[in-house]
Amino acid sequence: QLTARISGILGSFGNKKLTESNVRDGMREVRLALLEADVAVKVVDDFIENATAKALGEEILRSVSPTQQFIKVIYDELVRVMGGAGQQFSLRKGKLNILLCGLQGSGKTTTAAKIALMHKKQYRFLLVSADTYRPAAMEQLRILAGQAGVGFFEQGMKLNNPIEIVRKARSFADENGYNGLIIDTAGRMEVDDAMMKEIQQISKLVKFDETFFVADATAGQSIVQTVSAFHAQFNLTGLVLTKFDSDTRGGAALSVKAVTGKPIAWVGTGEKLEDFEIFYPERIASRILG
Amino acid sequence: LFRSRKTEKEFYDELEEILVTSDVGVTVTRSIVDSFRELAGRQAITGGEALQSAFVAFLEQLVSRVVAPEIGGPGMSVLMLLGVNGSGKTTTAGKLARSAAESGRSVLLAAADTFRAAAADQLAEWSTRAGVPLVRQQAGADPGAVVYDALDAARARKHDLVIVDTAGRFHNRENLVRELQKIDKIVRSKLAEGDRYYRMIVLDATAGTNAFTQARSFHEAVPLDAAIVTKLDSSARGGVILPLIADLGLPVFRIGVGEGVDDLVPFEGTAWVHSLFE
Ligand SMILES: Nc1nc2c(ncn2[C@@H]2O[C@H](COP(=O)(O)OP(=O)(O)OP(=O)(O)O)[C@@H](O)[C@H]2O)c(=O)[nH]1
Ligand SMILES: Nc1nc2c(ncn2[C@@H]2O[C@H](COP(=O)(O)OP(=O)(O)OP(=O)(O)O)[C@@H](O)[C@H]2O)c(=O)[nH]1
Ligand SMILES: [Mg+2]
Ligand SMILES: [Mg+2]
């Protein structure tokens, strides 16, 4: 455990301050813990640099052990980077257009239905599948929309052009009193130029109030490169982290947050549509630190 | 990634960066590098460039330690795919069915994911692409019952390869692991003399070190014969392959390199090792 490792290193210091030398020793353990949690190397290095600056110049409090104080500096900094305690994400009122994007298998289709279920009292949702690639992707969303008790754009199932589907869905939503539009897209990699061009085109067809990158909480080091590319090519407004019911420490959450600066709105905690929660930085911070 | 003309310290620093950013994991990286340092010491290898080529050779030797099984035998072969949600099992089942059918085998697909929305429909489309029959039941059916029926059908129609697709599940979900063990038990109960049974975990190359935790955990629950690592067409390098081979002794049977029916290829250790340093 990180606390045990830190106390082994900081042990008993009688100094009034956390000195540069014992902070550096402690940070080496923190760095290891963050890498073991799958936080991206570059994000770890930046975090350690900022946390070190915060730790130095901390007066040692008489009421807590140096270890507790050091850990608190780390924990507080992690919570701050993850969005700060007490910060709550909220969707705009009135008409709402949401675009979901992300890597293959990250949980976008399931998340589309989860978002709708969570907010169906505030909006009349139409779920749209713009995934013309994955076998039975549209059928999957159709079934989930039914389970969530929200609308599904059935006409899209006969079309084979994502651009055309989104255009027709937008008109259909307007003409039929849907004030919540959620567009589910095919999984894609940032290294696939054609697919990145497609999602860029889709992002211009509708005035999207939210564009969420849906990331798997078990993602590894390359998530940084992926989400940077997505964010650079068309503005993400938020993040959703799925599969937090796994035993991953979830360092990917820190990575995607650090790289985009965008809020993590929700986390997926299971396969059922109810397994969807508001994101709390404190919980994820403790989990990442192990 | 490996620059030429470097000091030993530069070499070891770069090496740790390459391995960790490839998702080998920091703990496994340190133990691999420690073993290499010991070997380099014993063989008196010095200088950045010499260490570099020695390390590549060291990894090539490591990954060749285990050999992937050949699917086949006198009787019927059953290949069960398992793994966490979204790793690529269903797609891989389709690709495997296609390549086996192309090499002349009589293949049957079994849709043992009776839980997730449109899972059987997804596999049905793949069975069409592969040109092989599919056994499926209604949504919510018992996955064990699907497997039981599939193996009866395979026996009756003399199929020589049954590919079983299972529902995604996390290794820390006890009830789901127990369900998998139940499916496994049913398969084993239907095997006859001469039949072969292969259990393979499908791992997502874009996952972090949890991929290794998955492999280790599932291997304890249901002894695995090999892994298939998917999505290697991404920017991820699949570093999980090193601890998979070194710590679990599990070979990599195939790698997934895309979403098309032909995008599943044999794992070539040397080529993969070199890709880490590109
Ligand atoms: N355990 C768990 N499984 C999840 C979660 N979210 C999604 N899943 C599962 O992950 C798998 C993939 O989910 P999908 O919704 O199909 O993912 P996707 O991003 O739409 O996939 P593509 O369209 O192929 O890119 C499914 O088995 C889902 O049930 C979660 O929070 N926890
Ligand atoms: N680019 C790429 N995509 C892949 C690869 N293998 C699978 N996929 C995609 O990953 C997504 C998930 O694949 P599935 O086959 O549904 O995964 P699964 O393990 O069966 O998912 P669940 O049954 O929900 O647990 C789909 O969009 C696939 O097309 C691969 O090697 N490369
Ligand atoms: Mg989808
Ligand atoms: Mg599947």
XYZ file of C-alpha atoms and ligand atoms in Angstrom:
634
model
C 0.000 0.000 0.000
C 1.199 3.488 -0.788
C 0.707 4.739 2.784
C 2.864 1.927 4.158
C 5.556 2.543 1.558
C 5.582 6.282 2.204
C 5.770 5.865 5.973
C 8.629 3.439 5.456
C 10.463 6.181 3.604
C 9.467 9.291 5.501
C 9.463 7.383 8.781
C 10.024 9.741 11.568
C 11.285 13.077 10.517
C 11.822 15.547 13.240
C 12.171 18.464 10.794
C 9.733 21.333 10.736
C 9.396 21.048 6.969
C 9.079 18.312 4.426
C 12.613 18.664 3.052
C 13.505 18.378 -0.597
C 15.312 15.113 0.007
C 12.525 13.289 1.830
C 9.889 14.689 -0.526
C 11.906 13.384 -3.468
C 12.092 9.933 -1.846
C 8.373 9.960 -1.176
C 7.598 11.087 -4.719
C 9.506 8.140 -6.118
C 6.953 5.873 -4.408
C 4.070 7.990 -5.641
C 5.434 7.822 -9.179
C 5.606 4.034 -8.933
C 2.066 3.856 -7.550
C 0.679 6.025 -10.360
C 2.457 4.020 -13.068
C 1.149 0.794 -11.519
C -2.308 2.368 -11.716
C -1.825 2.817 -15.491
C -1.511 6.589 -15.425
C 0.381 7.649 -18.570
C 4.090 8.331 -18.031
C 3.983 11.946 -19.206
C 0.937 12.654 -17.023
C 2.728 11.079 -14.037
C 5.805 13.219 -14.585
C 3.737 16.424 -14.772
C 1.752 15.428 -11.696
C 4.865 14.644 -9.649
C 6.406 17.978 -10.614
C 3.329 19.913 -9.454
C 2.824 17.818 -6.331
C 6.477 18.231 -5.375
C 6.160 21.992 -5.545
C 3.104 21.780 -3.290
C 4.764 19.402 -0.820
C 7.849 21.560 -0.399
C 7.090 24.535 1.727
C 4.470 22.660 3.695
C 4.935 23.321 7.393
C 4.859 20.025 9.300
C 1.690 20.031 11.372
C 2.035 18.749 14.906
C -1.300 16.951 14.786
C -0.519 14.539 11.959
C 2.411 12.289 11.067
C 4.693 13.417 8.209
C 3.377 10.458 6.239
C -0.244 11.514 6.680
C 0.618 15.037 5.704
C 2.546 13.949 2.632
C -0.260 11.646 1.524
C -2.772 14.450 2.043
C -0.761 16.738 -0.252
C -0.769 14.027 -2.932
C -4.431 13.186 -2.465
C -5.528 16.828 -2.515
C -3.503 17.497 -5.653
C -4.984 14.427 -7.348
C -8.525 15.502 -6.422
C -7.784 18.995 -7.712
C -6.508 17.692 -11.051
C -9.478 15.326 -11.394
C -11.911 18.240 -11.205
C -12.000 19.311 -7.590
C -14.289 18.208 -4.799
C -17.870 19.400 -4.909
C -17.815 20.056 -8.641
C -20.896 18.747 -10.341
C -21.417 18.254 -14.030
C -24.784 19.297 -15.388
C -26.417 19.159 -18.796
C -27.878 22.268 -20.384
C -31.616 22.686 -19.948
C -34.035 22.787 -22.846
C -32.878 21.220 -26.069
C -29.848 18.925 -25.817
C -27.675 17.346 -28.530
C -25.045 14.819 -27.477
C -22.381 13.124 -29.592
C -20.558 10.037 -28.292
C -17.190 8.914 -29.626
C -14.350 6.631 -28.598
C -12.323 3.522 -29.304
C -13.823 0.187 -30.301
C -15.557 -1.598 -27.451
C -15.210 1.208 -24.895
C -18.919 1.192 -24.025
C -20.435 3.969 -26.172
C -23.637 2.188 -27.210
C -24.393 1.087 -23.651
C -23.524 4.582 -22.393
C -25.946 6.215 -24.845
C -28.797 4.306 -23.222
C -27.437 4.919 -19.711
C -27.340 8.685 -20.228
C -30.907 8.590 -21.533
C -32.165 6.478 -18.650
C -30.498 8.720 -16.066
C -32.021 11.897 -17.508
C -35.328 10.793 -19.048
C -37.320 12.881 -16.581
C -35.708 16.066 -17.958
C -35.685 15.277 -21.694
C -37.592 13.339 -24.326
C -34.725 11.379 -25.834
C -34.161 10.027 -29.326
C -31.247 7.604 -29.527
C -29.584 7.407 -32.928
C -27.120 4.827 -34.175
C -24.709 6.233 -36.736
C -22.750 2.961 -36.618
C -23.161 1.407 -40.047
C -20.099 -0.783 -39.562
C -20.451 -3.073 -36.580
C -22.782 -6.041 -37.165
C -26.041 -5.561 -35.240
C -24.867 -2.258 -33.688
C -28.158 -0.593 -34.562
C -30.171 -3.530 -33.223
C -28.147 -3.343 -29.994
C -29.030 0.336 -29.504
C -32.646 -0.294 -30.487
C -32.961 -2.939 -27.754
C -31.219 -0.760 -25.154
C -33.389 2.250 -26.019
C -36.408 0.032 -25.431
C -35.031 -1.091 -22.062
C -34.414 2.541 -21.098
C -37.902 3.494 -22.245
C -36.680 6.176 -24.651
C -37.030 6.793 -28.372
C -34.914 5.185 -31.071
C -34.480 6.419 -34.650
C -35.669 3.296 -36.481
C -35.430 4.789 -39.985
C -31.657 4.889 -39.566
C -31.573 1.103 -39.696
C -32.349 1.148 -43.417
C -29.650 3.690 -44.244
C -25.972 2.954 -44.803
C -24.476 6.438 -44.617
C -23.717 7.843 -41.142
C -23.871 11.440 -42.410
C -27.310 10.879 -43.909
C -28.505 9.129 -40.742
C -27.512 12.039 -38.492
C -29.085 14.615 -40.820
C -32.368 12.722 -41.058
C -32.371 12.010 -37.324
C -31.965 15.702 -36.492
C -34.969 16.602 -38.667
C -36.980 13.713 -37.274
C -36.213 14.814 -33.701
C -37.264 18.399 -34.449
C -40.458 17.330 -36.190
C -41.477 14.860 -33.503
C -40.884 16.753 -30.295
C -37.687 15.079 -29.116
C -35.604 17.574 -27.179
C -32.763 15.181 -26.321
C -30.705 13.760 -29.183
C -27.949 11.249 -28.515
C -25.800 10.133 -31.451
C -23.945 6.846 -30.967
C -21.042 6.418 -33.369
C -18.878 3.509 -34.463
C -15.752 2.770 -32.469
C -12.696 4.186 -34.205
C -8.964 4.704 -33.733
C -7.211 8.023 -34.002
C -4.757 6.363 -36.400
C -7.597 5.725 -38.862
C -7.668 8.934 -40.910
C -10.854 8.121 -42.811
C -12.811 7.377 -39.637
C -11.463 10.508 -37.902
C -12.561 12.532 -40.938
C -16.015 10.938 -40.677
C -16.518 11.886 -37.044
C -15.327 15.380 -37.825
C -18.023 15.620 -40.503
C -20.652 14.259 -38.110
C -19.671 16.821 -35.470
C -20.544 19.640 -37.889
C -24.008 18.352 -38.867
C -25.670 19.248 -35.591
C -24.909 21.901 -33.024
C -23.755 19.487 -30.339
C -24.058 20.794 -26.790
C -21.912 17.942 -25.546
C -19.337 15.756 -27.271
C -18.265 12.991 -24.915
C -15.251 10.778 -25.351
C -16.190 7.426 -23.839
C -13.082 5.768 -22.408
C -12.591 2.347 -20.894
C -11.310 2.732 -17.317
C -8.954 -0.196 -17.960
C -7.221 1.702 -20.787
C -3.438 1.835 -20.811
C -0.693 4.231 -21.817
C -1.788 4.923 -25.390
C -5.094 6.490 -24.295
C -3.201 9.773 -24.035
C -2.321 9.757 -27.708
C -5.851 8.692 -28.614
C -7.776 11.283 -26.631
C -5.343 14.079 -27.583
C -6.011 13.363 -31.246
C -9.780 13.275 -30.750
C -9.689 16.508 -28.757
C -7.457 18.252 -31.290
C -9.642 17.355 -34.244
C -13.021 18.398 -32.851
C -13.723 19.771 -29.424
C -14.597 17.307 -26.715
C -16.706 18.831 -23.960
C -16.553 15.961 -21.520
C -15.492 12.417 -20.710
C -17.226 9.255 -19.581
C -15.207 6.450 -17.977
C -16.729 2.965 -18.256
C -16.078 -0.415 -16.604
C -15.173 0.961 -13.195
C -16.661 -2.218 -11.742
C -13.499 -3.996 -12.909
C -10.570 -4.058 -10.475
C -8.525 -1.600 -12.498
C -7.023 1.255 -10.484
C -8.265 3.437 -13.352
C -5.253 5.665 -13.988
C -6.710 6.269 -17.454
C -9.140 8.642 -15.756
C -6.287 10.897 -14.663
C -4.638 10.599 -18.078
C -7.682 11.650 -20.103
C -8.564 14.397 -17.645
C -5.036 15.819 -17.584
C -4.732 15.781 -21.358
C -8.090 17.383 -22.204
C -8.867 19.452 -19.121
C -12.492 18.459 -19.690
C -14.821 17.260 -16.925
C -15.479 13.605 -16.317
C -19.278 13.604 -16.224
C -20.159 10.031 -15.305
C -18.668 6.602 -14.693
C -20.039 3.254 -15.809
C -20.097 0.659 -13.030
C -21.629 -2.366 -14.714
C -23.461 -3.797 -17.697
C -26.977 -2.842 -16.634
C -28.367 0.527 -17.670
C -28.737 1.493 -13.984
C -24.985 0.995 -13.449
C -24.188 4.631 -14.099
C -23.048 7.214 -11.567
C -22.010 10.824 -11.279
C -18.227 11.133 -11.179
C -16.659 11.983 -7.794
C -12.968 12.980 -7.920
C -12.335 11.938 -4.332
C -13.390 8.344 -4.983
C -11.279 7.994 -8.074
C -8.304 9.694 -6.396
C -8.262 7.132 -3.563
C -8.639 4.319 -6.041
C -5.800 5.482 -8.268
C -3.474 5.879 -5.293
C -4.340 2.338 -4.244
C 12.597 5.069 -30.685
C 16.057 3.624 -29.933
C 18.481 6.403 -30.808
C 21.958 5.418 -31.899
C 25.123 6.634 -30.106
C 24.173 6.548 -26.456
C 25.546 5.925 -23.019
C 24.534 2.939 -20.926
C 22.495 5.136 -18.599
C 20.667 6.660 -21.576
C 19.991 3.170 -22.895
C 18.450 1.930 -19.634
C 16.376 5.105 -19.198
C 15.023 4.905 -22.731
C 14.367 1.206 -22.284
C 12.212 1.689 -19.198
C 10.260 4.422 -21.012
C 9.663 2.216 -24.073
C 8.517 -0.800 -22.073
C 6.300 1.112 -19.638
C 4.625 3.149 -22.396
C 4.030 -0.136 -24.248
C 1.910 -1.328 -21.279
C 4.416 -3.949 -20.109
C 3.790 -2.588 -16.597
C 6.373 -0.890 -14.396
C 6.896 -3.871 -12.072
C 7.343 -6.370 -14.910
C 9.568 -3.882 -16.762
C 11.877 -3.578 -13.782
C 12.143 -7.326 -13.344
C 12.830 -7.885 -17.059
C 15.444 -5.135 -17.096
C 17.023 -6.525 -13.906
C 17.325 -9.981 -15.525
C 18.860 -8.389 -18.587
C 21.324 -6.322 -16.532
C 22.459 -9.507 -14.832
C 22.923 -11.236 -18.187
C 24.738 -8.220 -19.659
C 27.017 -8.232 -16.647
C 27.813 -11.925 -16.991
C 28.451 -11.577 -20.714
C 30.421 -8.359 -20.228
C 28.273 -6.448 -22.738
C 29.069 -2.770 -22.561
C 28.144 0.373 -24.430
C 24.727 1.676 -25.506
C 24.616 0.084 -28.961
C 25.814 -3.348 -27.848
C 23.313 -3.385 -25.001
C 20.572 -2.381 -27.398
C 21.076 -5.263 -29.808
C 21.628 -7.667 -26.921
C 18.331 -6.591 -25.372
C 16.380 -7.096 -28.598
C 17.861 -10.590 -28.849
C 16.993 -11.201 -25.181
C 13.329 -10.318 -25.794
C 13.174 -12.369 -28.992
C 14.393 -15.334 -27.004
C 11.854 -14.621 -24.248
C 8.836 -14.526 -26.555
C 9.869 -17.716 -28.333
C 9.765 -19.611 -25.039
C 6.200 -20.805 -25.593
C 4.618 -22.022 -28.797
C 1.007 -21.498 -29.791
C -1.113 -24.644 -30.048
C -2.162 -26.008 -33.419
C -5.927 -26.401 -33.563
C -6.800 -29.874 -34.716
C -6.748 -33.552 -34.007
C -8.447 -36.780 -34.997
C -11.763 -35.902 -33.426
C -13.668 -32.703 -32.854
C -11.948 -29.543 -31.650
C -13.714 -27.063 -29.411
C -12.349 -23.557 -29.055
C -13.894 -21.394 -26.337
C -13.271 -17.648 -26.294
C -13.555 -15.757 -23.022
C -12.593 -12.345 -21.731
C -13.788 -9.018 -20.450
C -16.444 -6.822 -22.008
C -15.610 -5.355 -25.390
C -12.229 -7.082 -25.818
C -13.154 -8.460 -29.252
C -14.405 -12.024 -28.618
C -17.373 -12.043 -31.005
C -15.410 -10.426 -33.830
C -12.533 -12.843 -33.233
C -14.916 -15.814 -33.263
C -16.112 -14.699 -36.692
C -12.588 -14.241 -38.020
C -11.490 -17.639 -36.679
C -14.543 -19.317 -38.214
C -13.740 -17.791 -41.570
C -10.101 -18.809 -41.633
C -10.866 -22.344 -40.434
C -13.586 -22.725 -43.071
C -11.198 -21.443 -45.733
C -8.667 -24.092 -44.774
C -11.291 -26.765 -45.304
C -12.610 -27.420 -41.803
C -16.265 -27.962 -41.002
C -16.964 -25.193 -38.493
C -19.890 -24.550 -36.167
C -20.304 -21.317 -34.228
C -22.051 -21.310 -30.839
C -23.638 -18.095 -29.533
C -23.177 -18.653 -25.813
C -23.565 -14.962 -25.011
C -27.258 -14.967 -24.220
C -27.063 -11.875 -22.071
C -25.928 -8.802 -23.984
C -28.296 -6.964 -26.333
C -28.017 -8.244 -29.923
C -25.016 -10.474 -29.115
C -26.395 -13.458 -31.036
C -27.442 -11.191 -33.935
C -23.896 -9.864 -34.102
C -22.466 -13.399 -34.251
C -25.129 -14.388 -36.787
C -23.823 -11.733 -39.178
C -20.330 -13.102 -38.675
C -21.508 -16.654 -39.335
C -22.828 -15.383 -42.693
C -19.500 -13.703 -43.472
C -17.635 -16.853 -42.543
C -20.070 -19.093 -44.395
C -20.568 -21.405 -41.424
C -23.654 -22.448 -39.442
C -24.565 -21.010 -36.058
C -26.296 -22.472 -32.999
C -28.193 -19.879 -30.978
C -31.123 -19.679 -28.611
C -33.424 -16.896 -27.442
C -32.051 -13.992 -25.435
C -31.809 -14.859 -21.761
C -31.366 -18.577 -22.393
C -28.888 -20.528 -20.277
C -25.450 -20.247 -21.964
C -24.671 -23.790 -20.828
C -27.735 -25.021 -22.710
C -26.534 -23.335 -25.910
C -23.158 -25.012 -25.590
C -24.754 -28.388 -24.837
C -26.939 -28.141 -27.939
C -24.074 -26.898 -30.088
C -21.866 -29.840 -29.161
C -24.701 -32.306 -29.809
C -25.285 -30.692 -33.191
C -21.568 -30.725 -33.997
C -21.334 -34.399 -33.109
C -24.411 -35.291 -35.163
C -23.333 -33.278 -38.238
C -19.669 -34.259 -37.887
C -18.269 -30.744 -37.563
C -14.599 -30.813 -36.694
C -14.372 -27.386 -35.078
C -16.809 -25.714 -32.701
C -16.073 -22.090 -31.783
C -17.837 -20.954 -28.614
C -18.349 -17.214 -28.091
C -19.114 -16.269 -24.489
C -20.408 -13.101 -22.847
C -17.944 -10.468 -21.672
C -17.280 -10.642 -17.961
C -14.807 -9.183 -15.488
C -12.630 -11.602 -13.523
C -13.566 -9.937 -10.229
C -17.279 -10.715 -10.716
C -17.517 -14.027 -8.846
C -20.936 -15.065 -10.101
C -19.915 -14.492 -13.711
C -16.684 -16.457 -13.275
C -18.738 -19.279 -11.786
C -21.027 -19.158 -14.815
C -17.959 -19.500 -17.053
C -16.735 -22.471 -15.019
C -20.152 -24.053 -15.448
C -19.972 -23.603 -19.238
C -16.467 -25.063 -19.194
C -17.674 -28.098 -17.231
C -20.444 -28.706 -19.762
C -17.977 -28.618 -22.658
C -15.664 -31.063 -20.920
C -18.572 -33.407 -20.199
C -19.371 -33.586 -23.930
C -15.859 -34.388 -25.123
C -15.000 -37.832 -26.406
C -11.727 -39.694 -26.896
C -9.671 -37.874 -29.527
C -11.470 -34.565 -29.116
C -9.449 -31.454 -28.356
C -10.478 -28.481 -26.245
C -8.806 -25.076 -26.286
C -9.673 -22.219 -23.951
C -8.406 -18.826 -25.056
C -8.627 -15.443 -23.428
C -9.210 -12.488 -25.727
C -7.235 -9.464 -24.502
C -7.546 -5.888 -25.738
C -4.131 -4.422 -26.622
C -5.383 -0.942 -25.699
C -5.911 -2.025 -22.099
C -3.322 -1.291 -19.456
C -1.913 -3.677 -16.900
C -5.426 -4.878 -16.041
C -5.072 -7.109 -19.118
C -2.450 -9.133 -17.280
C -4.585 -9.243 -14.128
C -7.418 -10.551 -16.304
C -5.234 -13.278 -17.818
C -3.838 -14.362 -14.476
C -7.257 -14.395 -12.813
C -9.082 -16.219 -15.572
C -6.232 -18.717 -15.873
C -6.790 -19.641 -12.215
C -10.520 -20.096 -12.783
C -10.400 -21.883 -16.135
C -6.961 -23.143 -17.249
C -6.104 -21.332 -20.464
C -4.245 -22.670 -23.467
C -3.470 -19.366 -25.155
C -4.340 -15.712 -25.513
C -5.500 -13.714 -28.501
C -4.501 -10.056 -28.394
C -6.795 -7.771 -30.388
C -6.695 -4.173 -31.619
C -2.985 -4.209 -32.379
C -3.814 -1.930 -35.308
C -4.184 0.822 -32.680
C -1.435 3.009 -31.246
C -1.101 0.527 -28.369
C 1.782 -1.919 -28.541
C 0.383 -4.823 -26.511
C 3.093 -5.008 -23.854
C 0.899 -7.448 -21.883
C 2.402 -10.078 -24.190
C 5.683 -10.056 -22.234
C 4.331 -10.977 -18.766
C 1.789 -13.292 -20.450
C 4.657 -15.367 -21.824
C 7.253 -14.809 -19.108
C 5.040 -15.099 -16.018
C 2.049 -17.175 -17.111
C 3.716 -19.235 -19.828
C 0.768 -18.520 -22.115
C 1.397 -18.364 -25.864
C -0.241 -15.803 -28.111
C -2.323 -17.764 -30.609
C -3.367 -14.943 -32.956
C -3.417 -11.164 -32.988
C -6.289 -8.968 -34.154
C -5.271 -6.148 -36.466
C -8.554 -4.711 -37.662
C -12.302 -5.150 -37.955
C -12.383 -7.079 -41.228
C -12.890 -10.829 -41.488
C -9.248 -11.412 -42.514
C -7.775 -9.186 -39.800
C -6.572 -11.997 -37.541
C -3.016 -13.177 -38.077
C -0.525 -15.526 -36.400
C 1.604 -13.967 -33.691
C 5.201 -13.511 -34.842
C 7.376 -12.892 -31.787
C 10.363 -11.381 -33.559
C 8.247 -8.958 -35.599
C 6.342 -7.907 -32.495
C 9.519 -7.330 -30.454
C 10.877 -5.136 -33.237
C 7.606 -3.171 -33.339
C 8.199 -2.097 -29.741
C 11.311 -0.222 -30.801
C 9.961 1.366 -33.984
N -18.787 -4.366 -16.735
C -19.101 -3.315 -17.495
N -19.351 -3.521 -18.786
C -19.691 -2.448 -19.535
C -19.775 -1.132 -19.027
N -20.146 -0.319 -20.053
C -20.274 -1.097 -21.145
N -19.999 -2.391 -20.826
C -19.979 -3.560 -21.688
O -18.875 -3.418 -22.541
C -19.154 -4.080 -23.786
C -18.978 -3.077 -24.901
O -20.005 -2.112 -24.806
P -20.591 -1.384 -26.090
O -21.626 -0.429 -25.589
O -20.993 -2.371 -27.124
O -19.294 -0.622 -26.569
P -19.111 0.305 -27.833
O -18.153 1.368 -27.477
O -20.430 0.765 -28.331
O -18.442 -0.686 -28.858
P -18.220 -0.424 -30.436
O -19.497 0.152 -30.957
O -17.919 -1.745 -30.997
O -17.083 0.517 -30.515
C -20.553 -4.628 -23.658
O -20.454 -5.967 -23.218
C -21.176 -3.781 -22.574
O -22.215 -4.444 -21.884
C -19.486 -0.932 -17.633
O -19.519 0.168 -17.086
N -19.149 -2.062 -16.930
N -9.653 -2.067 -34.874
C -9.965 -3.246 -34.331
N -11.180 -3.398 -33.784
C -11.482 -4.605 -33.273
C -10.580 -5.699 -33.256
N -11.211 -6.761 -32.678
C -12.452 -6.334 -32.349
N -12.610 -5.032 -32.705
C -13.776 -4.180 -32.501
O -13.975 -4.058 -31.111
C -15.369 -3.876 -30.846
C -15.804 -4.918 -29.832
O -15.730 -6.185 -30.445
P -16.672 -7.397 -29.980
O -16.306 -8.545 -30.852
O -18.084 -6.970 -29.912
O -16.122 -7.616 -28.510
P -16.659 -8.642 -27.446
O -15.524 -9.080 -26.622
O -17.412 -9.744 -28.102
O -17.638 -7.727 -26.599
P -18.723 -8.212 -25.539
O -19.391 -9.427 -26.073
O -19.665 -7.060 -25.417
O -17.983 -8.476 -24.291
C -16.072 -3.988 -32.179
O -16.290 -2.681 -32.679
C -15.076 -4.711 -33.048
O -15.205 -4.409 -34.418
C -9.259 -5.494 -33.836
O -8.382 -6.371 -33.869
N -9.020 -4.251 -34.344
Mg -21.247 0.565 -30.180
Mg -19.319 -10.428 -27.788
